[in-house]
Short mmCIF file of C-alpha atoms in Angstrom, two decimals:
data_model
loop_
_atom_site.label_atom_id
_atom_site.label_comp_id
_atom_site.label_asym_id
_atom_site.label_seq_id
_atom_site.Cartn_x
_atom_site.Cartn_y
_atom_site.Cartn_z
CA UNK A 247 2.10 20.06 30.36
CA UNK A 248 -0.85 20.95 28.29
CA UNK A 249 -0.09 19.31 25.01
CA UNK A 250 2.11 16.28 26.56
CA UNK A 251 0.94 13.02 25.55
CA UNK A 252 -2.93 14.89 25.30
CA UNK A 253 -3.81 17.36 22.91
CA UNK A 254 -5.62 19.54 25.88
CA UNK A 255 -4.67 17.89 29.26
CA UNK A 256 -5.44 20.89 31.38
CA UNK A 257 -8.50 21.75 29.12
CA UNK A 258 -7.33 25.22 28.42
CA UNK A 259 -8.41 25.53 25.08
CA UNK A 260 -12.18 26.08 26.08
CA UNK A 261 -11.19 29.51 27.17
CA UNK A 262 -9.99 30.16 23.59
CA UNK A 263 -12.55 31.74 20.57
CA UNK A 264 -12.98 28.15 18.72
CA UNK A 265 -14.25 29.98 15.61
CA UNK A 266 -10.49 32.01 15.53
CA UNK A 267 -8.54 28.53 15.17
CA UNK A 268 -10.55 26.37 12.85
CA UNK A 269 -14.64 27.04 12.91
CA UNK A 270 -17.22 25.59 15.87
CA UNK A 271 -17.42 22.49 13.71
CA UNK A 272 -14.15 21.56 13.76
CA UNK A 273 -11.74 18.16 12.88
CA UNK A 274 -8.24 18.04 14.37
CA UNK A 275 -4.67 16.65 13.31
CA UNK A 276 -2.57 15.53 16.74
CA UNK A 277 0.76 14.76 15.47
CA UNK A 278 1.34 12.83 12.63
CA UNK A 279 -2.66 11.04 12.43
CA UNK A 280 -5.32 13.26 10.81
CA UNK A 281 -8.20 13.43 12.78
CA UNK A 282 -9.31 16.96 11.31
CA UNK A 283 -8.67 20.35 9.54
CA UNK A 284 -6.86 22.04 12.29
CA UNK A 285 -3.89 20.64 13.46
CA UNK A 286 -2.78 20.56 17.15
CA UNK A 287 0.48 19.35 17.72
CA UNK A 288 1.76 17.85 21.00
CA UNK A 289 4.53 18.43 23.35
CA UNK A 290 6.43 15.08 21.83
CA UNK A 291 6.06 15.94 18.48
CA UNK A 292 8.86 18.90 18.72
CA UNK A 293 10.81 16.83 21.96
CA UNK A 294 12.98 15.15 19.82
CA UNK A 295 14.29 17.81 17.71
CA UNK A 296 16.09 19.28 20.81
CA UNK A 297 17.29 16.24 21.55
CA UNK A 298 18.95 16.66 18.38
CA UNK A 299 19.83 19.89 19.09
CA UNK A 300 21.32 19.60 23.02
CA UNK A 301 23.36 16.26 20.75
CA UNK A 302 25.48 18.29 18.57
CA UNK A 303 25.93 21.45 20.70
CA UNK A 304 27.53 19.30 23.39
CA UNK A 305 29.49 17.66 20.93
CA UNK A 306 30.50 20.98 19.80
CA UNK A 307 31.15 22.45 22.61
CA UNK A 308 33.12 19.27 23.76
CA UNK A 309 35.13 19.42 21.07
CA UNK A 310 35.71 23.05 21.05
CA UNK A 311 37.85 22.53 24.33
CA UNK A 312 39.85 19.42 23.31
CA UNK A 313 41.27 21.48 19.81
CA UNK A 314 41.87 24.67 21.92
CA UNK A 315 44.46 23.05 23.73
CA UNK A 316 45.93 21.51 20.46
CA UNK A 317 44.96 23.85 17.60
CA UNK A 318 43.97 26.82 19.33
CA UNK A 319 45.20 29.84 16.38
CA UNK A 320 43.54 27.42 13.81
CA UNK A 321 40.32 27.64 15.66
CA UNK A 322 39.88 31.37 16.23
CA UNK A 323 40.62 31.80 12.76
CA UNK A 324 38.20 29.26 11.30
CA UNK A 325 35.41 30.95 13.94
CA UNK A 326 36.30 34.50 12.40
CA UNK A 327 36.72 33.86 8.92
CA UNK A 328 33.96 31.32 8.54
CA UNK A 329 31.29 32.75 10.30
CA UNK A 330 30.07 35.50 7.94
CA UNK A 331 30.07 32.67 4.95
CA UNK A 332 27.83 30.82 7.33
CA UNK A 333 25.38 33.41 7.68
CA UNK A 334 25.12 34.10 4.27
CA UNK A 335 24.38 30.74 3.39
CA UNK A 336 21.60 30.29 5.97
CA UNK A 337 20.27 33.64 4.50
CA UNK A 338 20.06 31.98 0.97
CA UNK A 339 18.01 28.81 2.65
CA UNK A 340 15.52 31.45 4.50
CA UNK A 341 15.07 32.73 0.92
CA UNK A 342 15.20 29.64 -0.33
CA UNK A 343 12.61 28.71 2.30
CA UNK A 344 10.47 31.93 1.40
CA UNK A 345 11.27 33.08 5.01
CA UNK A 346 12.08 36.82 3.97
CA UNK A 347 12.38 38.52 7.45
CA UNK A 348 14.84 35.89 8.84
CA UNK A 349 16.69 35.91 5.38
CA UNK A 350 17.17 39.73 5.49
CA UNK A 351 18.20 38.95 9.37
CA UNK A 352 20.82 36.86 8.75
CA UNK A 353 22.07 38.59 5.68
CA UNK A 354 22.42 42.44 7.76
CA UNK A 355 24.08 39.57 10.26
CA UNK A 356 26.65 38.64 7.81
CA UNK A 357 27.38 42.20 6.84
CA UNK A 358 27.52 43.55 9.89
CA UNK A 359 29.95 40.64 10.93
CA UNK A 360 32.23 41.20 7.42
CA UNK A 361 32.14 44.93 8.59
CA UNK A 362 33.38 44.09 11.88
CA UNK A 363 36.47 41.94 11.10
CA UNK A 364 37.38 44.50 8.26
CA UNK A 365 37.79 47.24 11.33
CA UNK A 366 39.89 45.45 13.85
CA UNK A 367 41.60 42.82 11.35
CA UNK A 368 44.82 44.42 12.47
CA UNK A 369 44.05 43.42 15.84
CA UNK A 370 43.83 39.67 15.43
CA UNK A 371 47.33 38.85 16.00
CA UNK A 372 47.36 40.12 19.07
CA UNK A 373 44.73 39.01 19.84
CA UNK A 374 45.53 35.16 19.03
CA UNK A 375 48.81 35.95 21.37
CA UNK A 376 46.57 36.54 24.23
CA UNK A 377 43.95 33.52 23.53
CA UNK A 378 47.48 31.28 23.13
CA UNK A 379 48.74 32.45 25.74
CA UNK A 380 45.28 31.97 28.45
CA UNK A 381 44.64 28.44 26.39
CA UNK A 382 48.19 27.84 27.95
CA UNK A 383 48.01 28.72 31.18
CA UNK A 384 44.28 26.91 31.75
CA UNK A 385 45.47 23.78 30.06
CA UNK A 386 48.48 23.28 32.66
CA UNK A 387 45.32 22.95 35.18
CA UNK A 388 43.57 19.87 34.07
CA UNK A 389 40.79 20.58 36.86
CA UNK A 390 39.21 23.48 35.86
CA UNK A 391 38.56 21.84 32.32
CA UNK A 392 37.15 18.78 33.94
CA UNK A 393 35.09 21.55 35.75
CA UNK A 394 33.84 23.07 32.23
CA UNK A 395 32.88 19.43 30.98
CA UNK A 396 30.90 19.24 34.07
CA UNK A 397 29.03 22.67 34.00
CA UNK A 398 27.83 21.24 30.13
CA UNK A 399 26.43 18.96 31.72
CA UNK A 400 24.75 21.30 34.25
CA UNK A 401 23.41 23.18 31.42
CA UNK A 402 21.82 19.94 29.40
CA UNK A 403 20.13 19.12 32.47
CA UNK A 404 18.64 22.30 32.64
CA UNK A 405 18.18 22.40 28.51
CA UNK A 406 16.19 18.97 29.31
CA UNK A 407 12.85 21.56 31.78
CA UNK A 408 13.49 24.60 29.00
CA UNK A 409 12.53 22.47 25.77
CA UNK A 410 10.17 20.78 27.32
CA UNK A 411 8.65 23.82 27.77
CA UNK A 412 9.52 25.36 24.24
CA UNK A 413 8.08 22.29 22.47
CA UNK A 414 4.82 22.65 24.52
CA UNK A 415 4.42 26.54 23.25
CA UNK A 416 5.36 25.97 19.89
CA UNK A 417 3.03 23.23 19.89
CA UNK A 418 0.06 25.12 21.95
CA UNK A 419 -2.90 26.07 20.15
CA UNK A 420 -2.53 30.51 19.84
CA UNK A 421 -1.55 31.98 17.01
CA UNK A 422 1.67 32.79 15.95
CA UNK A 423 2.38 36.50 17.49
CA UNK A 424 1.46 34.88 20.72
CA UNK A 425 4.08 31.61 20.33
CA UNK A 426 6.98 34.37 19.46
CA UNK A 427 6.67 36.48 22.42
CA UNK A 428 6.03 33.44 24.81
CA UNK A 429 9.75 32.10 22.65
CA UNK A 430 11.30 35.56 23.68
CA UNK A 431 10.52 35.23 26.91
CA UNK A 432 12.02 31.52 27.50
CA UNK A 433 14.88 32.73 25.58
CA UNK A 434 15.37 35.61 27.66
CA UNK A 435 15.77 33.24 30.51
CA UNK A 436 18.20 30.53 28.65
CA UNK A 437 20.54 33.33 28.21
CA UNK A 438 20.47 34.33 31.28
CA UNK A 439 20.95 31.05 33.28
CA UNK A 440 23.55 30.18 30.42
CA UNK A 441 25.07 33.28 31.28
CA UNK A 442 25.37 32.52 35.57
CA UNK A 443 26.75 29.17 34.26
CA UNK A 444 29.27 30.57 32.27
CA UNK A 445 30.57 33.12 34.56
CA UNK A 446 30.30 30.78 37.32
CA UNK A 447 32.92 28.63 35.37
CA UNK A 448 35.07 31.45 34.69
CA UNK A 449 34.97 32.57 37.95
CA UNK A 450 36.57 29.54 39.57
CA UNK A 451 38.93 29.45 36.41
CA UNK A 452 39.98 33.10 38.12
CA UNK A 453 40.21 31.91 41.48
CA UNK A 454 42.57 28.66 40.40
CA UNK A 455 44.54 30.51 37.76
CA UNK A 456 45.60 33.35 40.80
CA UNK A 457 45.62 30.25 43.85
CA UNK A 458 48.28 29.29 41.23
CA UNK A 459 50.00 32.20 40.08
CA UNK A 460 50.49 33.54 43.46
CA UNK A 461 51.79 30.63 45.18
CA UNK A 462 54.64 30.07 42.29
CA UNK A 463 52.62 27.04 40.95
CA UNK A 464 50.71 24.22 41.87
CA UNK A 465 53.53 21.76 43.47
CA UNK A 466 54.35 25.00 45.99
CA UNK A 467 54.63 23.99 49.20
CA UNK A 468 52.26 27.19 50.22
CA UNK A 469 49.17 25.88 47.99
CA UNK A 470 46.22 25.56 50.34
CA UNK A 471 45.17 22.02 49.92
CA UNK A 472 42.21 21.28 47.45
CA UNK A 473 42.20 24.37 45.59
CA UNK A 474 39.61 24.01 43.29
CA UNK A 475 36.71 22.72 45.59
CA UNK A 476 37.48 25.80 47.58
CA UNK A 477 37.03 27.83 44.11
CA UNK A 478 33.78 25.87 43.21
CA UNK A 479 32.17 26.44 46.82
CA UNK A 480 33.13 29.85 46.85
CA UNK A 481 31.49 30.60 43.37
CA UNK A 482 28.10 28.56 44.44
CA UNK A 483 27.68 30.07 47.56
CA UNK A 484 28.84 33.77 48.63
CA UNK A 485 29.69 34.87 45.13
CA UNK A 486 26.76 33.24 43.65
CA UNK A 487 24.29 36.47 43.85
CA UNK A 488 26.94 38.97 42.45
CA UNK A 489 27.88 36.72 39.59
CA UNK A 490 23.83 36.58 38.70
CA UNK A 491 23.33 39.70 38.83
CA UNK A 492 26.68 40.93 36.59
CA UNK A 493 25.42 38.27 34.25
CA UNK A 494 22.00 40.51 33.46
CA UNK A 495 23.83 43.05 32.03
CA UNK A 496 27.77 42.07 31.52
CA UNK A 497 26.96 40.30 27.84
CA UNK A 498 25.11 42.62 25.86
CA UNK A 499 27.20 46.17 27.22
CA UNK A 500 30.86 44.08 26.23
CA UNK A 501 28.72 43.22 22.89
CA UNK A 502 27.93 46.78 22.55
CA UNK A 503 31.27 48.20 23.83
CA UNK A 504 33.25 46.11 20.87
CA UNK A 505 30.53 47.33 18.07
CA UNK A 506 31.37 50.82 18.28
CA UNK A 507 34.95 50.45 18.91
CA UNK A 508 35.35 48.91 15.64
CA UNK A 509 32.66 51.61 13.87
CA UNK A 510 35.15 54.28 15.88
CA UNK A 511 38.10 53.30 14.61
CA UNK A 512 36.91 53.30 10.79
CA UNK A 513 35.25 56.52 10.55
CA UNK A 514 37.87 58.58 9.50
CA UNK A 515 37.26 62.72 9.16
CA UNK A 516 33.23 62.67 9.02
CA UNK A 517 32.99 65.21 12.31
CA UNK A 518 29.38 65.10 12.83
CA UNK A 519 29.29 61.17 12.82
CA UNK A 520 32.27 60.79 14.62
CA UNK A 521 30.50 63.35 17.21
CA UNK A 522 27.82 60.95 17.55
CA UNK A 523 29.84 58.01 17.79
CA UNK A 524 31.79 59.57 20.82
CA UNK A 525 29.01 60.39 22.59
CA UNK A 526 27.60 56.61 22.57
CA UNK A 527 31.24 55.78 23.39
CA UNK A 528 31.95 57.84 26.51
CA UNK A 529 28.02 56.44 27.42
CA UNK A 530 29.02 52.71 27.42
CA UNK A 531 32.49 53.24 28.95
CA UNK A 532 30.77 54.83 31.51
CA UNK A 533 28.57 51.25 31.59
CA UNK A 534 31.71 49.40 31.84
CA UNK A 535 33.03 51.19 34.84
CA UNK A 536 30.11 49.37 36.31
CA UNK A 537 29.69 46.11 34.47
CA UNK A 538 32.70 44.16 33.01
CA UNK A 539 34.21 40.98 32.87
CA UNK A 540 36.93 41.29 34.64
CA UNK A 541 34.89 42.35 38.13
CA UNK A 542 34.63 38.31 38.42
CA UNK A 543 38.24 37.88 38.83
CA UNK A 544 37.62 40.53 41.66
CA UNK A 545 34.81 38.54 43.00
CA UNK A 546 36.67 35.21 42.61
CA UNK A 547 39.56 36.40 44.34
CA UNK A 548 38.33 39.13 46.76
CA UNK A 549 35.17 38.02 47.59
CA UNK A 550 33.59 41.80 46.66
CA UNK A 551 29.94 42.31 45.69
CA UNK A 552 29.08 42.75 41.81
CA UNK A 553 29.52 46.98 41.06
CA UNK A 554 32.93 47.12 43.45
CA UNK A 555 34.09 44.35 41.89
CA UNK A 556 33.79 45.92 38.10
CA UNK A 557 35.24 49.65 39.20
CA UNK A 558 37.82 48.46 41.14
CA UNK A 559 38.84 46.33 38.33
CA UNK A 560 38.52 49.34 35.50
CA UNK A 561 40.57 51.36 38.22
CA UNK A 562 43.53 49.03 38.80
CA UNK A 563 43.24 49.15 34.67
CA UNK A 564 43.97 52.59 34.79
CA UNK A 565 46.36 53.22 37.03
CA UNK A 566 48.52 50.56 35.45
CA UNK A 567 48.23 51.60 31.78
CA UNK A 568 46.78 48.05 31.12
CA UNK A 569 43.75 49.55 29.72
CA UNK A 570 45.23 49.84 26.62
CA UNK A 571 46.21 46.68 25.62
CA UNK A 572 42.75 45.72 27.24
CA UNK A 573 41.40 47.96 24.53
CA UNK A 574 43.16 46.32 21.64
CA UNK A 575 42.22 43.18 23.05
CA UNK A 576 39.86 41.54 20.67
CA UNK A 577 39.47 37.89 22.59
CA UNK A 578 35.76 38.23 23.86
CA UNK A 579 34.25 39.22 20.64
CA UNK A 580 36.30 36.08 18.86
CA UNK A 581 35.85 33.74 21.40
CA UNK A 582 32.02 34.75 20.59
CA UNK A 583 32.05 34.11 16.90
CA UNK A 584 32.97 30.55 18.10
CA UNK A 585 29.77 30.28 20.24
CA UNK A 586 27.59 31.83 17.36
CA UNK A 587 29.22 29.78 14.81
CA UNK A 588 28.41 26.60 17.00
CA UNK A 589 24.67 27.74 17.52
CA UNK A 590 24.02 28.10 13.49
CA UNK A 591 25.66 24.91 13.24
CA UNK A 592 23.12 22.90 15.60
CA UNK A 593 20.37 25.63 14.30
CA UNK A 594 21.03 24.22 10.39
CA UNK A 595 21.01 20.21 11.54
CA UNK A 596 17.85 20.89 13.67
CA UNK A 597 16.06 22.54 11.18
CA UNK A 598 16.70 20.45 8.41
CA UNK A 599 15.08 17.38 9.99
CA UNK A 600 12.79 20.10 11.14
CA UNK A 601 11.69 20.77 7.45
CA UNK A 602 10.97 17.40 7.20
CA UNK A 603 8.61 16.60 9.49
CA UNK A 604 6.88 20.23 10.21
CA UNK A 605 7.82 22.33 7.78
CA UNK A 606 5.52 25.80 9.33
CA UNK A 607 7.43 25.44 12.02
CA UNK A 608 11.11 25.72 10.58
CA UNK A 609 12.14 28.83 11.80
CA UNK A 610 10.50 28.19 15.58
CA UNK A 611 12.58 25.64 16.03
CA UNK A 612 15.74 26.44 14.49
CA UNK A 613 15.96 29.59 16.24
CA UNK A 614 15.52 27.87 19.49
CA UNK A 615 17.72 25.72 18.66
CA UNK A 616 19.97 28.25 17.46
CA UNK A 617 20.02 29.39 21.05
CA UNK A 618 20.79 26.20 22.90
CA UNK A 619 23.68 25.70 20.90
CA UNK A 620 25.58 29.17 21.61
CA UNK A 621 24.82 28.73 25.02
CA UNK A 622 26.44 25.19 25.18
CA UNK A 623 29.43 26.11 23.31
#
């Protein structure tokens, strides 16, 4: 609230060294009028360029889902093989742009990404099987799509408090260290709430998609009546604390868990690497015992708190030899190179208009933006 519509509304900066920020006898620049030599930017003035940004990452995200029920191999593929061309070419603009940390960034980014698809390229037709066949079974139940529409628009709600705050800290008058770690720390927290949102979504998904399957459809006779409000109130109310709490951790041990599987499979006879490898292997399938994925289907349909959920789940894998094909099973990490892919896309657009109105404040915003538009798609 500090820099909305007044430069110092809460009259914060007189706790602040004057001389650091522009010299006792300073002039000031709010917005776009000069009124000095140190400018101090308002909450507005950076508003508008997450409008932008929430814009196309809904429409992105909107019409991710309408040409995954139409085009669905076409899609994956575009999101796998287009993504590392994407971040090279917004490494060449951060050059371009003389931004030489987030240019070297992106370009490890794209490497690392090439690298990746190299090692488990001759697991992509499987895994488009599985993608067809899920796309399949969730667009026979028009509901729980209507229900993904709707959590969007849960999460631009939400997007509508977090830039607000965003564009008053990029706009507040510290220095730059201090702006980035106050940006962590709000991103920390979109990924997180985007993260409950998303596994709220596909936790009712779970609960329909079994309602269904073990009942012999959705016209049988012993289909409780409104199926899907009993899903939704279910995953907002005694689910709701085990689904936040597998969403602190379930994202970036999956992320992890795919990494070294592909590394794994490529190193051939180096012994001492492979040792290493193994040993950070074993350590995150130990994590996943714990925290997985699939423990919301558990949750959904068993109603069982967060770390029962996620070994029962890795047990009935097991038992059943499914863990295997689960293994081979590359759908998370290309259904997320469709989510990154959509945040560089609403990152570029933002931070071109970006350029043009505050150019020192390119890669704040972009990032951010960046952000919102994984999250949405």
């Amino acid at each position: 609230m500090n820099r909305f519509q007044e430069p110092d509304r809460l009259n914060i900066d007189r706790y602040r060294n004057i001389t650091g920020w522009g010299g006792g006898n300073r002039t000031v620049e709010f917005g776009d009028r000069t009124v000095g030599r140190v400018r101090v930017d308002l909450t507005e003035t950076f508003w508008p360029l997450y409008g932008l940004a929430g814009g196309v990452g809904t429409a992105l995200a909107w019409a991710w889902l309408v040409l995954l029920g139409s085009r669905a191999s076409q899609m994956m593929k575009l999101s796998v093989h287009i993504l590392t061309t994407f971040l090279a070419v917004v490494s060449v603009l951060c050059f371009w742009g003389e931004h030489f940390f987030w240019g070297v960034a992106f370009a490890v980014g794209a490497g690392l990404q090439f690298l990746y698809v190299m090692s488990v390229m001759d697991r992509i037709p499987f895994t488009m099987l599985v993608l067809q066949k899920a796309v399949k079974m969730v667009w026979e139940l028009p509901e729980v799509m209507r229900v993904a529409y709707a959590f969007v628009f849960v999460m631009l709600c939400w997007l509508v408090i977090w830039t607000f705050g965003v564009a008053g800290t990029i706009s507040f008058s510290a220095d730059d260290g201090a702006r980035w770690w106050l940006l962590v720390v709000f991103s920390v927290s979109l990924f997180w709430t985007g993260a409950v949102l998303c596994n709220t979504v596909h936790a009712i998904v779970s609960g329909m998609v079994f309602l269904v399957l073990i009942h012999g459809g959705r016209g049988a006779p012993s289909m409780p009546p409104k199926p899907l409000l009993k899903a939704l109130q279910y995953a907002l109310t005694t689910s709701f604390g085990s689904i936040c709490y597998g969403s602190l951790f379930t994202a970036a041990i999956r992320t992890l868990r795919w990494e070294i599987r592909g590394v794994r499979s490529k190193i051939g006879n180096n012994e001492c690497l492979l040792c290493c490898v193994d040993f950070l292997f074993h350590l995150v399938e130990t994590l996943v015992r714990f925290f997985n994925k699939y423990a919301y289907v558990q949750i959904a349909v068993n109603g069982k708190g967060f770390n029962h959920s996620a070994r029962d789940a890795w047990e009935l894998f097991q038992s059943t030899g499914v863990e295997a094909l689960v293994a081979y099973d590359c759908s998370g990490a290309v259904l997320l190179m469709g989510s990154i892919l959509g945040g560089l896309i609403t990152g570029t657009c933002t931070a071109i208009w970006t350029h043009f109105k505050r150019d020192d404040r390119v890669i704040m915003v972009g990032t951010t933006a960046m952000l919102i538009g994984m999250i949405l798609v």
